[in-house]
Coordinates of C-alpha atoms in Angstrom, one line a residue:
Chain A
X1 CA 104.5 115.2 123.1
X2 CA 102.9 118.2 124.9
X3 CA 105.4 120.3 126.8
X4 CA 105.2 120.1 130.6
X5 CA 103.8 123.4 132.0
X6 CA 106.3 125.4 133.9
X7 CA 106.1 124.8 137.7
X8 CA 106.1 128.5 138.4
X9 CA 103.4 129.3 135.7
X10 CA 101.0 130.8 138.3
X11 CA 103.5 133.5 139.2
X12 CA 101.9 135.7 136.5
X13 CA 98.1 135.3 136.6
X14 CA 95.6 136.5 134.1
X15 CA 95.6 136.8 130.4
X16 CA 98.5 138.8 129.2
X17 CA 100.6 139.4 126.2
X18 CA 104.1 140.9 126.4
X19 CA 102.7 144.2 125.4
X20 CA 99.8 144.4 127.8
X21 CA 102.0 143.2 130.6
X22 CA 104.5 146.0 129.9
X23 CA 101.6 148.5 129.7
X24 CA 100.4 147.3 133.1
X25 CA 103.8 147.4 134.7
X26 CA 104.5 150.9 133.5
X27 CA 101.1 152.3 134.7
X28 CA 102.5 153.7 137.9
X29 CA 104.9 155.8 135.9
X30 CA 102.8 156.7 132.8
X31 CA 99.2 156.9 134.0
X32 CA 97.7 159.5 136.4
X33 CA 98.4 158.6 140.0
X34 CA 95.8 157.0 142.3
X35 CA 94.5 159.1 145.2
X36 CA 96.3 157.1 147.9
X37 CA 99.6 157.9 146.2
X38 CA 99.0 161.6 146.7
X39 CA 98.0 161.1 150.3
X40 CA 101.2 159.2 151.0
X41 CA 103.3 161.8 149.2
X42 CA 101.6 164.6 151.1
X43 CA 102.0 162.9 154.5
X44 CA 105.6 162.0 153.7
X45 CA 106.4 165.5 152.6
X46 CA 104.9 167.0 155.8
X47 CA 106.9 164.6 158.0
X48 CA 110.0 165.3 156.0
X49 CA 109.6 169.0 156.7
X50 CA 109.2 168.3 160.4
X51 CA 112.3 166.1 160.2
X52 CA 114.3 169.0 158.7
X53 CA 113.1 171.2 161.5
X54 CA 114.2 168.7 164.1
X55 CA 117.5 168.3 162.4
X56 CA 117.9 172.1 162.4
X57 CA 117.2 172.2 166.1
X58 CA 119.7 169.3 166.7
X59 CA 122.4 171.0 164.7
X60 CA 122.0 174.5 166.1
X61 CA 121.2 173.8 169.7
X62 CA 123.2 170.5 170.2
X63 CA 122.5 167.1 171.5
X64 CA 121.1 168.5 174.8
X65 CA 117.8 168.7 173.0
X66 CA 117.7 164.9 173.0
X67 CA 116.8 162.7 175.9
X68 CA 120.2 161.0 176.1
X69 CA 122.0 161.1 179.5
X70 CA 124.5 159.1 181.5
X71 CA 124.5 156.2 181.4
X72 CA 122.0 156.0 178.5
X73 CA 124.3 157.8 176.0
X74 CA 122.8 155.9 173.2
X75 CA 119.1 156.5 172.9
X76 CA 116.6 156.8 170.1
X77 CA 119.3 157.6 167.5
X78 CA 121.0 154.2 167.8
X79 CA 117.7 152.4 168.2
X80 CA 116.5 153.9 164.9
X81 CA 119.9 153.5 163.2
X82 CA 119.8 149.8 163.9
X83 CA 116.1 149.5 163.1
X84 CA 116.4 151.3 159.7
X85 CA 119.5 149.4 158.7
X86 CA 117.7 146.1 159.5
X87 CA 114.7 147.1 157.3
X88 CA 117.0 147.8 154.4
X89 CA 118.3 144.3 154.5
X90 CA 115.3 142.5 153.1
X91 CA 115.6 144.4 149.8
X92 CA 119.1 143.2 149.1
X93 CA 118.3 139.7 150.3
X94 CA 115.3 139.4 148.0
X95 CA 117.2 140.7 145.1
X96 CA 120.6 139.1 145.7
X97 CA 120.1 135.7 147.4
X98 CA 117.1 134.9 145.4
X99 CA 118.9 135.7 142.2
X100 CA 121.6 133.2 143.2
X101 CA 119.0 130.6 144.0
X102 CA 117.3 131.3 140.7
X103 CA 113.9 131.9 142.4
X104 CA 111.5 133.2 139.8
X105 CA 109.2 134.9 142.4
X106 CA 111.7 137.6 143.2
X107 CA 111.2 139.3 139.8
X108 CA 107.9 140.9 140.9
X109 CA 109.4 142.1 144.2
X110 CA 113.0 143.1 143.7
X111 CA 112.6 146.6 142.4
X112 CA 110.4 148.0 145.1
X113 CA 112.3 146.3 147.9
X114 CA 115.6 147.5 146.5
X115 CA 114.2 151.1 146.5
X116 CA 113.0 150.4 150.1
X117 CA 116.6 149.4 150.9
X118 CA 118.0 152.6 149.4
X119 CA 115.7 154.9 151.4
X120 CA 116.0 152.9 154.6
X121 CA 119.8 153.0 154.5
X122 CA 119.8 156.7 153.8
X123 CA 117.5 157.3 156.7
X124 CA 119.7 155.1 158.9
X125 CA 122.9 156.8 157.8
X126 CA 121.7 160.2 159.1
X127 CA 121.6 159.0 162.7
X128 CA 125.3 158.3 163.4
X129 CA 126.0 161.5 161.5
X130 CA 123.9 163.8 163.7
X131 CA 124.8 161.7 166.8
X132 CA 128.4 162.8 166.5
X133 CA 127.9 166.1 168.2
X134 CA 130.0 167.9 165.6
X135 CA 128.6 166.5 162.4
X136 CA 130.5 169.0 160.3
X137 CA 133.7 167.0 161.2
X138 CA 132.2 163.6 160.1
X139 CA 135.2 163.1 157.8
X140 CA 137.4 162.5 160.8
X141 CA 136.1 159.0 160.8
X142 CA 137.5 158.4 157.3
X143 CA 141.1 157.4 156.8
X144 CA 142.8 160.5 155.4
X145 CA 146.2 161.9 156.0
X146 CA 146.0 164.8 158.5
X147 CA 148.5 167.3 159.7
X148 CA 148.0 165.8 163.2
X149 CA 149.2 162.4 161.8
X150 CA 146.1 160.7 163.3
X151 CA 144.4 157.7 161.7
X152 CA 141.2 156.0 162.6
X153 CA 141.4 153.1 165.1
X154 CA 140.8 150.0 163.0
X155 CA 140.5 147.8 166.1
X156 CA 137.2 149.5 166.9
X157 CA 133.9 148.2 165.5
X158 CA 132.8 151.8 165.2
X159 CA 135.3 152.3 162.4
X160 CA 134.3 149.1 160.8
X161 CA 130.8 150.4 160.8
X162 CA 131.7 153.4 158.7
X163 CA 133.1 151.3 155.9
X164 CA 130.4 148.6 156.2
X165 CA 127.6 151.2 155.8
X166 CA 129.3 153.1 153.0
X167 CA 130.0 149.9 151.1
X168 CA 126.4 148.7 151.6
X169 CA 125.0 152.0 150.4
X170 CA 127.2 151.9 147.4
X171 CA 126.5 148.3 146.4
X172 CA 122.8 148.6 146.9
X173 CA 122.6 151.8 144.9
X174 CA 124.6 150.3 142.1
X175 CA 122.6 147.1 142.1
X176 CA 119.3 149.1 141.9
X177 CA 120.6 151.3 139.2
X178 CA 122.0 148.4 137.2
X179 CA 118.7 146.7 137.3
X180 CA 117.0 149.9 136.2
X181 CA 119.0 150.5 133.0
X182 CA 117.0 148.3 130.6
X183 CA 113.7 149.7 131.9
X184 CA 115.1 153.2 131.6
X185 CA 115.8 152.5 127.9
X186 CA 112.3 151.3 127.4
X187 CA 110.9 154.4 129.2
X188 CA 113.1 156.6 127.1
X189 CA 111.6 155.3 123.9
X190 CA 108.1 155.6 125.2
X191 CA 108.2 159.2 126.5
X192 CA 108.6 162.7 125.2
X193 CA 110.1 166.0 126.2
X194 CA 112.1 166.4 129.4
X195 CA 111.2 162.9 130.6
X196 CA 112.7 161.5 127.4
X197 CA 115.8 163.5 128.1
X198 CA 116.0 162.4 131.8
X199 CA 115.5 158.7 130.9
X200 CA 117.9 159.1 128.0
X201 CA 120.7 160.4 130.3
X202 CA 120.0 157.8 133.0
X203 CA 119.8 154.8 130.6
X204 CA 123.3 155.7 129.4
X205 CA 122.2 154.9 125.8
X206 CA 121.4 151.3 126.4
X207 CA 120.3 149.7 123.2
X208 CA 119.6 146.1 124.2
X209 CA 122.6 144.7 122.3
X210 CA 122.6 140.9 122.9
X211 CA 126.3 140.9 123.6
X212 CA 125.9 143.7 126.1
X213 CA 123.2 141.6 127.8
X214 CA 125.6 138.8 128.3
X215 CA 128.1 141.0 130.1
X216 CA 125.2 142.7 132.0
X217 CA 123.9 139.4 133.3
X218 CA 127.4 138.3 134.3
X219 CA 127.9 141.5 136.3
X220 CA 124.4 141.4 137.8
X221 CA 124.8 137.9 139.1
X222 CA 128.3 138.9 140.4
X223 CA 127.0 141.9 142.2
X224 CA 124.2 139.7 143.7
X225 CA 126.9 137.3 144.9
X226 CA 128.8 140.2 146.5
X227 CA 125.8 141.9 148.0
X228 CA 124.8 138.8 149.9
X229 CA 127.8 138.6 152.2
X230 CA 127.8 142.4 152.5
X231 CA 124.2 142.3 153.9
X232 CA 125.2 139.7 156.5
X233 CA 128.4 141.6 157.3
X234 CA 126.8 145.0 157.8
X235 CA 124.4 143.9 160.5
X236 CA 127.1 141.7 162.0
X237 CA 129.3 144.7 162.3
X238 CA 126.5 146.7 163.7
X239 CA 126.0 144.0 166.3
X240 CA 129.7 144.1 167.2
X241 CA 129.3 147.7 168.1
X242 CA 127.4 146.3 171.0
X243 CA 129.1 143.0 171.6
X244 CA 132.6 144.7 171.9
X245 CA 131.2 146.6 174.9
X246 CA 131.2 145.5 178.5
X247 CA 127.6 146.5 179.2
X248 CA 125.5 143.6 180.7
X249 CA 122.9 142.6 178.1
X250 CA 125.4 142.9 175.2
X251 CA 127.4 139.8 176.2
X252 CA 125.8 137.2 173.9
X253 CA 128.3 135.8 171.4
X254 CA 125.5 135.1 168.9
X255 CA 124.9 138.8 168.4
X256 CA 125.9 138.8 164.7
X257 CA 123.4 136.1 163.6
X258 CA 120.9 137.5 166.1
X259 CA 121.0 140.9 164.4
X260 CA 121.1 139.4 160.9
X261 CA 118.0 137.3 161.6
X262 CA 116.3 140.3 163.1
X263 CA 117.2 142.4 160.0
X264 CA 115.7 139.8 157.6
X265 CA 112.6 139.6 159.8
X266 CA 111.9 143.3 160.0
X267 CA 112.9 143.8 156.4
X268 CA 110.5 141.3 155.1
X269 CA 107.8 142.7 157.4
X270 CA 108.4 146.2 156.0
X271 CA 108.3 144.8 152.5
X272 CA 104.9 143.2 153.2
X273 CA 103.7 146.5 154.7
X274 CA 104.6 148.3 151.5
X275 CA 103.7 145.7 149.0
X276 CA 100.2 144.8 150.2
X277 CA 98.8 148.4 149.7
X278 CA 100.9 148.9 146.5
X279 CA 99.4 145.8 145.1
X280 CA 95.9 146.9 145.8
X281 CA 96.2 150.5 144.8
X282 CA 97.8 149.7 141.5
X283 CA 95.8 146.6 140.9
X284 CA 98.9 144.4 140.6
X285 CA 97.2 141.2 141.7
X286 CA 98.2 139.4 138.5
X287 CA 101.9 139.9 139.0
X288 CA 102.2 140.0 142.8
X289 CA 100.1 137.0 143.5
X290 CA 99.0 135.4 146.8
X291 CA 101.8 133.0 146.3
X292 CA 104.4 135.8 146.5
X293 CA 102.9 137.1 149.7
X294 CA 102.7 133.6 151.1
X295 CA 106.4 133.0 150.5
X296 CA 107.2 136.4 152.0
X297 CA 105.2 135.4 155.1
X298 CA 107.1 132.1 155.2
X299 CA 110.5 133.9 155.1
X300 CA 109.2 136.3 157.8
X301 CA 108.3 133.3 159.9
X302 CA 111.6 131.5 159.4
X303 CA 113.7 134.5 160.3
X304 CA 111.4 135.5 163.1
X305 CA 111.8 132.0 164.6
X306 CA 115.6 132.6 164.6
X307 CA 115.0 135.9 166.6
X308 CA 112.5 134.2 169.0
X309 CA 115.0 131.4 169.6
X310 CA 117.7 133.9 170.6
X311 CA 115.4 135.8 173.0
X312 CA 114.9 132.5 174.9
X313 CA 118.6 131.7 174.6
X314 CA 119.4 135.1 176.1
X315 CA 117.4 134.3 179.2
X316 CA 119.0 130.9 179.4
X317 CA 122.6 132.2 179.0
X318 CA 122.1 134.9 181.6
X319 CA 120.9 132.3 184.1
X320 CA 123.4 129.6 183.1
X321 CA 126.5 131.9 183.1
X322 CA 125.7 132.9 186.7
X323 CA 127.1 136.3 186.0
X324 CA 125.4 138.5 188.6
X325 CA 125.3 141.7 186.5
X326 CA 124.0 139.8 183.4
X327 CA 121.2 138.0 185.4
X328 CA 120.3 141.3 187.1
X329 CA 120.0 142.9 183.7
X330 CA 117.7 140.1 182.5
X331 CA 115.5 140.5 185.6
X332 CA 115.5 144.3 185.1
X333 CA 114.2 143.8 181.6
X334 CA 111.4 141.5 182.8
X335 CA 110.3 143.3 185.9
X336 CA 111.8 146.8 185.8
X337 CA 110.0 149.9 184.7
X338 CA 110.6 149.0 181.1
X339 CA 109.0 145.6 181.5
X340 CA 105.9 146.4 179.3
X341 CA 108.2 147.1 176.4
X342 CA 110.0 143.8 177.0
X343 CA 106.8 141.8 177.2
X344 CA 105.2 143.5 174.2
X345 CA 108.3 142.5 172.2
X346 CA 107.9 138.9 173.5
X347 CA 104.2 138.9 172.6
X348 CA 104.7 140.0 169.1
X349 CA 108.0 138.4 168.1
X350 CA 107.5 135.1 169.9
X351 CA 103.8 134.5 170.3
X352 CA 101.9 136.3 167.5
X353 CA 104.6 135.2 165.1
X354 CA 103.4 131.6 165.5
X355 CA 100.2 132.4 163.6
X356 CA 102.3 132.4 160.4
X357 CA 102.6 128.7 160.6
X358 CA 99.0 128.4 159.6
X359 CA 97.9 128.9 155.9
X360 CA 94.7 130.5 157.0
X361 CA 96.6 133.3 158.7
X362 CA 99.1 133.6 155.9
X363 CA 96.4 133.9 153.3
X364 CA 94.5 136.5 155.2
X365 CA 95.8 139.7 153.8
X366 CA 94.4 141.9 156.5
X367 CA 96.1 139.9 159.2
X368 CA 99.3 139.7 157.2
X369 CA 99.3 143.5 156.8
X370 CA 98.5 144.1 160.5
X371 CA 101.1 141.5 161.5
X372 CA 103.8 143.1 159.2
X373 CA 103.3 146.4 161.0
X374 CA 103.3 144.7 164.4
X375 CA 106.5 142.9 163.5
X376 CA 108.2 146.2 162.8
X377 CA 107.0 147.5 166.1
X378 CA 108.3 144.4 167.7
X379 CA 111.7 144.8 166.1
X380 CA 111.7 148.4 167.2
X381 CA 111.0 147.2 170.7
X382 CA 113.9 144.8 170.4
X383 CA 116.3 147.5 169.5
X384 CA 114.9 149.5 172.4
X385 CA 115.4 146.6 174.8
X386 CA 119.0 146.1 173.6
X387 CA 120.1 149.7 173.5
X388 CA 118.2 151.6 176.1
X389 CA 117.3 149.0 178.7
X390 CA 120.8 147.5 178.7
X391 CA 122.4 150.9 179.1
X392 CA 120.0 152.1 181.8
X393 CA 121.4 149.8 184.4
X394 CA 125.0 148.3 184.5
X395 CA 127.2 147.2 187.3
X396 CA 126.7 150.0 189.8
X397 CA 123.4 150.9 191.4
X398 CA 124.4 154.5 191.1
X399 CA 124.5 154.1 187.4
X400 CA 120.8 153.3 187.0
X401 CA 118.9 156.0 185.3
X402 CA 115.9 155.9 183.0
X403 CA 115.8 157.4 179.5
X404 CA 113.0 159.7 178.4
X405 CA 113.0 160.7 174.7
X406 CA 112.1 164.4 173.9
X407 CA 110.0 165.8 171.2
X408 CA 113.2 166.2 169.1
X409 CA 113.8 162.4 169.4
X410 CA 110.3 161.6 168.3
X411 CA 110.3 164.1 165.4
X412 CA 113.5 162.7 164.1
X413 CA 112.0 159.3 164.1
X414 CA 108.7 160.2 162.5
X415 CA 110.6 162.4 160.2
X416 CA 112.7 159.5 158.8
X417 CA 109.5 157.5 158.4
X418 CA 108.1 160.4 156.4
X419 CA 111.3 160.7 154.3
X420 CA 111.1 157.0 153.6
X421 CA 107.5 157.2 152.4
X422 CA 108.1 160.4 150.5
X423 CA 111.2 159.0 148.7
X424 CA 109.5 155.7 147.9
X425 CA 106.4 157.5 146.5
X426 CA 108.5 159.7 144.3
X427 CA 110.5 156.6 143.2
X428 CA 107.6 154.6 142.0
X429 CA 106.3 157.6 140.2
X430 CA 109.5 158.1 138.2
X431 CA 110.8 154.5 138.0
X432 CA 108.7 151.4 137.5
X433 CA 108.2 149.7 140.9
X434 CA 108.4 146.3 139.2
X435 CA 111.3 145.3 137.0
X436 CA 109.7 145.4 133.6
X437 CA 112.5 143.7 131.5
X438 CA 112.8 140.9 134.1
X439 CA 109.0 140.3 134.3
X440 CA 108.8 140.1 130.5
X441 CA 111.6 137.7 130.5
X442 CA 109.9 135.6 133.1
X443 CA 106.6 135.8 131.2
X444 CA 108.4 134.5 128.2
X445 CA 110.0 131.7 130.2
X446 CA 106.7 130.6 131.7
X447 CA 104.5 130.8 128.6
X448 CA 106.7 129.4 125.9
Chain B
X1 CA 122.1 158.2 103.9
X2 CA 121.3 154.6 104.6
X3 CA 122.5 153.4 108.1
X4 CA 121.4 149.8 107.7
X5 CA 118.6 147.4 107.9
X6 CA 116.6 146.6 111.0
X7 CA 115.0 143.2 111.0
X8 CA 112.4 142.2 113.6
X9 CA 111.8 138.6 114.7
X10 CA 109.0 137.4 116.9
X11 CA 110.9 134.8 118.9
X12 CA 114.5 134.2 120.2
X13 CA 114.7 130.9 118.2
X14 CA 114.1 132.7 115.0
X15 CA 116.7 135.3 116.0
X16 CA 119.3 132.7 116.7
X17 CA 118.6 130.9 113.4
X18 CA 118.8 134.2 111.5
X19 CA 122.1 135.2 113.2
X20 CA 123.6 131.8 112.3
X21 CA 122.5 132.2 108.7
X22 CA 123.8 135.8 108.4
X23 CA 127.1 134.9 109.9
X24 CA 127.3 131.9 107.6
X25 CA 126.6 134.2 104.6
X26 CA 129.6 136.3 105.6
X27 CA 128.1 139.2 107.4
X28 CA 130.3 140.7 110.0
X29 CA 128.9 144.1 111.0
X30 CA 125.6 143.3 112.6
X31 CA 124.1 143.6 116.1
X32 CA 121.4 141.6 117.8
X33 CA 119.0 143.8 119.9
X34 CA 116.8 142.0 122.4
X35 CA 114.5 143.0 125.2
X36 CA 116.1 140.5 127.6
X37 CA 119.1 138.1 127.6
X38 CA 118.8 135.3 125.0
X39 CA 120.1 131.9 126.0
X40 CA 122.5 130.4 123.5
X41 CA 123.6 133.7 121.9
X42 CA 127.3 133.2 122.9
X43 CA 127.5 130.2 120.5
X44 CA 126.5 132.5 117.7
X45 CA 128.0 135.9 118.5
X46 CA 130.8 134.8 120.8
X47 CA 130.7 135.1 124.6
X48 CA 132.8 137.4 126.8
X49 CA 134.4 135.4 129.6
X50 CA 136.4 138.3 131.0
X51 CA 134.0 139.6 133.6
X52 CA 134.8 137.0 136.4
X53 CA 138.5 137.3 135.9
X54 CA 138.4 141.1 136.0
X55 CA 136.3 140.9 139.1
X56 CA 138.8 138.5 140.7
X57 CA 141.7 140.8 140.0
X58 CA 139.8 143.7 141.4
X59 CA 139.1 141.7 144.5
X60 CA 142.8 140.9 144.9
X61 CA 143.5 144.6 144.5
X62 CA 140.8 145.6 147.0
X63 CA 142.0 143.1 149.6
X64 CA 145.6 144.3 149.2
X65 CA 144.5 148.0 149.5
X66 CA 142.4 147.2 152.5
X67 CA 145.2 145.4 154.4
X68 CA 147.8 147.9 153.3
X69 CA 145.7 150.8 154.6
X70 CA 145.3 149.3 158.0
X71 CA 148.8 148.0 158.5
X72 CA 150.3 151.3 157.2
X73 CA 148.1 153.5 159.4
X74 CA 148.6 151.3 162.4
X75 CA 152.3 151.5 162.1
X76 CA 152.2 155.2 161.4
X77 CA 150.1 155.9 164.5
X78 CA 150.8 153.0 166.9
X79 CA 148.3 152.9 169.7
X80 CA 147.7 150.4 172.4
X81 CA 144.0 149.5 172.2
X82 CA 143.0 147.3 175.1
X83 CA 146.3 145.5 175.1
X84 CA 145.8 144.0 171.6
X85 CA 148.8 143.3 169.5
X86 CA 149.7 146.2 167.2
X87 CA 149.1 144.3 164.0
X88 CA 146.2 142.2 165.4
X89 CA 145.1 140.8 162.0
X90 CA 141.7 139.4 163.1
X91 CA 140.5 142.9 163.8
X92 CA 141.5 143.9 160.3
X93 CA 139.2 141.3 158.6
X94 CA 136.0 143.4 158.5
X95 CA 137.5 146.5 156.9
X96 CA 139.6 144.4 154.4
X97 CA 136.4 142.5 153.5
X98 CA 134.3 145.7 153.0
X99 CA 137.1 147.4 150.9
X100 CA 137.4 144.2 148.8
X101 CA 133.7 144.2 148.0
X102 CA 133.7 148.0 147.4
X103 CA 136.6 147.8 145.0
X104 CA 135.0 145.0 143.0
X105 CA 131.6 146.6 142.9
X106 CA 132.6 150.0 141.7
X107 CA 135.3 148.6 139.5
X108 CA 133.2 146.0 137.8
X109 CA 130.4 148.5 137.2
X110 CA 132.9 150.8 135.4
X111 CA 134.4 147.9 133.5
X112 CA 130.9 146.9 132.3
X113 CA 130.2 150.4 131.0
X114 CA 133.6 150.4 129.3
X115 CA 133.2 147.0 127.7
X116 CA 129.7 147.8 126.5
X117 CA 130.7 151.2 125.2
X118 CA 128.4 153.1 127.5
X119 CA 127.4 155.8 127.9
X120 CA 126.5 156.0 124.3
X121 CA 125.1 159.2 122.9
X122 CA 123.5 157.8 119.8
X123 CA 123.2 154.5 117.8
X124 CA 121.8 154.2 114.3
X125 CA 119.5 151.3 115.3
X126 CA 117.7 153.6 117.7
X127 CA 116.7 155.7 114.8
X128 CA 114.5 152.9 113.5
X129 CA 110.8 154.0 113.7
X130 CA 109.8 150.7 115.3
X131 CA 112.9 150.5 117.5
X132 CA 110.8 150.3 120.7
X133 CA 109.6 146.9 119.7
X134 CA 113.0 145.3 120.4
X135 CA 112.9 146.7 123.9
X136 CA 109.4 145.3 124.4
X137 CA 108.7 141.9 122.9
X138 CA 110.6 141.4 119.7
X139 CA 114.1 140.4 118.8
X140 CA 116.0 142.6 116.3
X141 CA 119.0 142.3 114.1
X142 CA 120.6 145.5 112.8
X143 CA 122.8 145.0 109.8
X144 CA 125.1 148.0 109.3
X145 CA 125.3 149.4 105.8
X146 CA 129.0 149.5 106.2
X147 CA 129.2 145.7 106.2
X148 CA 131.2 144.5 103.2
X149 CA 128.5 142.1 102.1
X150 CA 125.7 144.6 102.5
X151 CA 123.5 145.3 99.5
X152 CA 120.2 147.0 100.2
X153 CA 118.2 144.7 97.9
X154 CA 119.9 141.4 98.5
X155 CA 120.3 141.8 102.3
X156 CA 116.6 142.8 102.6
X157 CA 115.6 139.7 100.6
X158 CA 117.8 137.5 102.8
X159 CA 116.3 138.9 106.0
X160 CA 112.7 138.5 104.6
X161 CA 113.5 134.9 103.7
X162 CA 114.5 134.3 107.4
X163 CA 111.0 135.4 108.5
X164 CA 111.7 138.9 109.6
X165 CA 109.9 142.2 109.2
X166 CA 112.5 144.6 107.7
X167 CA 112.8 148.3 108.1
X168 CA 115.3 150.6 106.5
X169 CA 117.1 153.0 108.8
X170 CA 118.2 156.3 107.2
X171 CA 119.4 159.6 108.4
X172 CA 116.7 162.1 107.5

C-alpha cells in the first residue's frame, strides 16, 4: 500500500536533498551578502550611532532634554518600552507555543523571530534604565542587602516589572542559544580559521550524540513550556504598571489580556515586516512558503481582533460606568487635540485589519508587507493613546497639559530601530536565520 | 593509535537496526551520532527520564526562594503600602512566578550541559574525516577501540554487514 503523503508536505517546496537544503539554509552565513543586507547594516549602524549620541545627551544633561512634563511624566520612553516589549513577544510565541502544539510550520520561522525577540527586548530594556534619572543607581531596584536596610517594595508592579523583564530576557536568550547549538556544531565543521574557533567555542563541543539529543529535546520542550506563560506574564505585568494607577484611561480590568493580544499582534506584524524582505533577498521561497505567510497573517488577524474588541469595550465601559473622569478621558481621546492619533489607530487596528479576512489580501505580499508596517504604526499609536493621552488630562482641569517630544526623544526612538536592524543584520550574517537542524529534521519527516 | 571505527548509515531505521545488533553482540562502548533526534532510540540506548523531575525540583526551589525573599524583606522593612496587609500574598504571586521560571530555566540549562558532558573540548569521533556527514544527513555509530569486544577486523566486518560505510579514526 502506498504511504499517505504528509499533510504538511508543501511546507518545503522545490526539489531538495538534505545536502542541498543545508547549503541553501547556510547561504546567508557562508556566501557573500546581497546588496540590501549591506544597506540595512549601514542604515542600522548610522542610526545606532545617533542613538548613542542621544543616550550621551540624556545621561550628561539629564531628563530635561526630553519632552516629559507634569502631568505627562511618562512620554516616549514608556511608549517605546511597551512597544518594543510587545514586538518581542511574537518570537517567543512562534517558537514556544507552536512547539507545544507540534506545528511544523514554525521550523522555518523560529530562529529569525527569536533573534527579533532578543534585540527587541534589549532595545526595550534600555528605556526604563535611562528613564530612571540616575541610571548609574539602577541596582537599587534589585533586592540586595544595603546598609540602609531598605528593600524593594514588592507590592508595586514596577518591581514586578524588573523581575519579569529580566526573566524574559534570560529565558529568550537561553532558548535561542539552545536552539543554535546543533547548527553551531555544523558550522564549526564547515568553516576554517577564526570562524571555526568561534563556532567551536559557542557549540560547546556538541557532537550529535543520540542520547544527548534525547535530553536536549526534553529540555527544549520544557523551556518552550516555560517561555509560554512568561510571555503572557511579562506583558500582563507591564499592563499592571498602568492598571494599578488611578489615572482615568487606565481603569480597564482587561488590561492584561489587552496588552498580551496587542503584543502578539504587533509582534507578528513585525515578524512579517522582517520575513517578507528576508525571504525575497535570500531567495527562501522554498522554505518560507506562501502558506507560512498566510498563517502568520491569520494569527495577526486573530490577535488584532482581540485588540479591536477591547478598543470598543473601552468606549462602552467608559460610558456604562458613568464615571465622569473616565468618560471625559474617552471624549478627550476622540475629540481633543490628539484625536487624529486616536482615529488613525482605530483606522488601522480596527478597519484595515479586516482586510486580512480575505485570502486575496492575505496572499498579496505587497499589501501584507504594507499592512505589517501599518500595524506596527497602529500599535505604536495605541501605546501613545494609553500612555500620553491618558496622562495629559486627569481629574483636574489645571492638570491638562500636552506633551511635545523633543529631538532627543525622536533620536532615541529611531536609534533603537537602528540598533534592532543592525543587530539582526549581524545576527543573520553570523548565525543561520533558519534553524538548519530542525529544517532537515522536518524535511526528513515530510519526505520519508 | 586507533580511536575506533566510525560507521555511516543513510537512514535512522538502519541505525536503529545496527545499534540493536551491536548491543546484542555485546558491544558496550559505542555512541550513536545523528543530525537530529531519532525516534525510538531510547528503546535501544536507554532513555533519560530525569529531566522533568529535576525541573520540578528546581521549580519547588525557585518558588520557595521567591516567596522567602518577599516575606523576609517585607518583615525586615515593614512598610504600609496603600493600606494593604503586610504579607498580602496575592501581590507576591508575580515575583514568585518569575523567580520560579528563572530558577528552572537557568538550572535546567546547566543540568543539561552537565548530563551531556558539555562543554567538551574534544571527542575522538570528531576526528573522523567524514564526520560532518553525521551532522548533515547521515546517521553514525562510533565504536570505541576500548570496547572489550572491539577487534579492528571483525568489528569492521560486522559494521559492513549491517550496511554501513566504515571509516577508521586514528590519532595522526
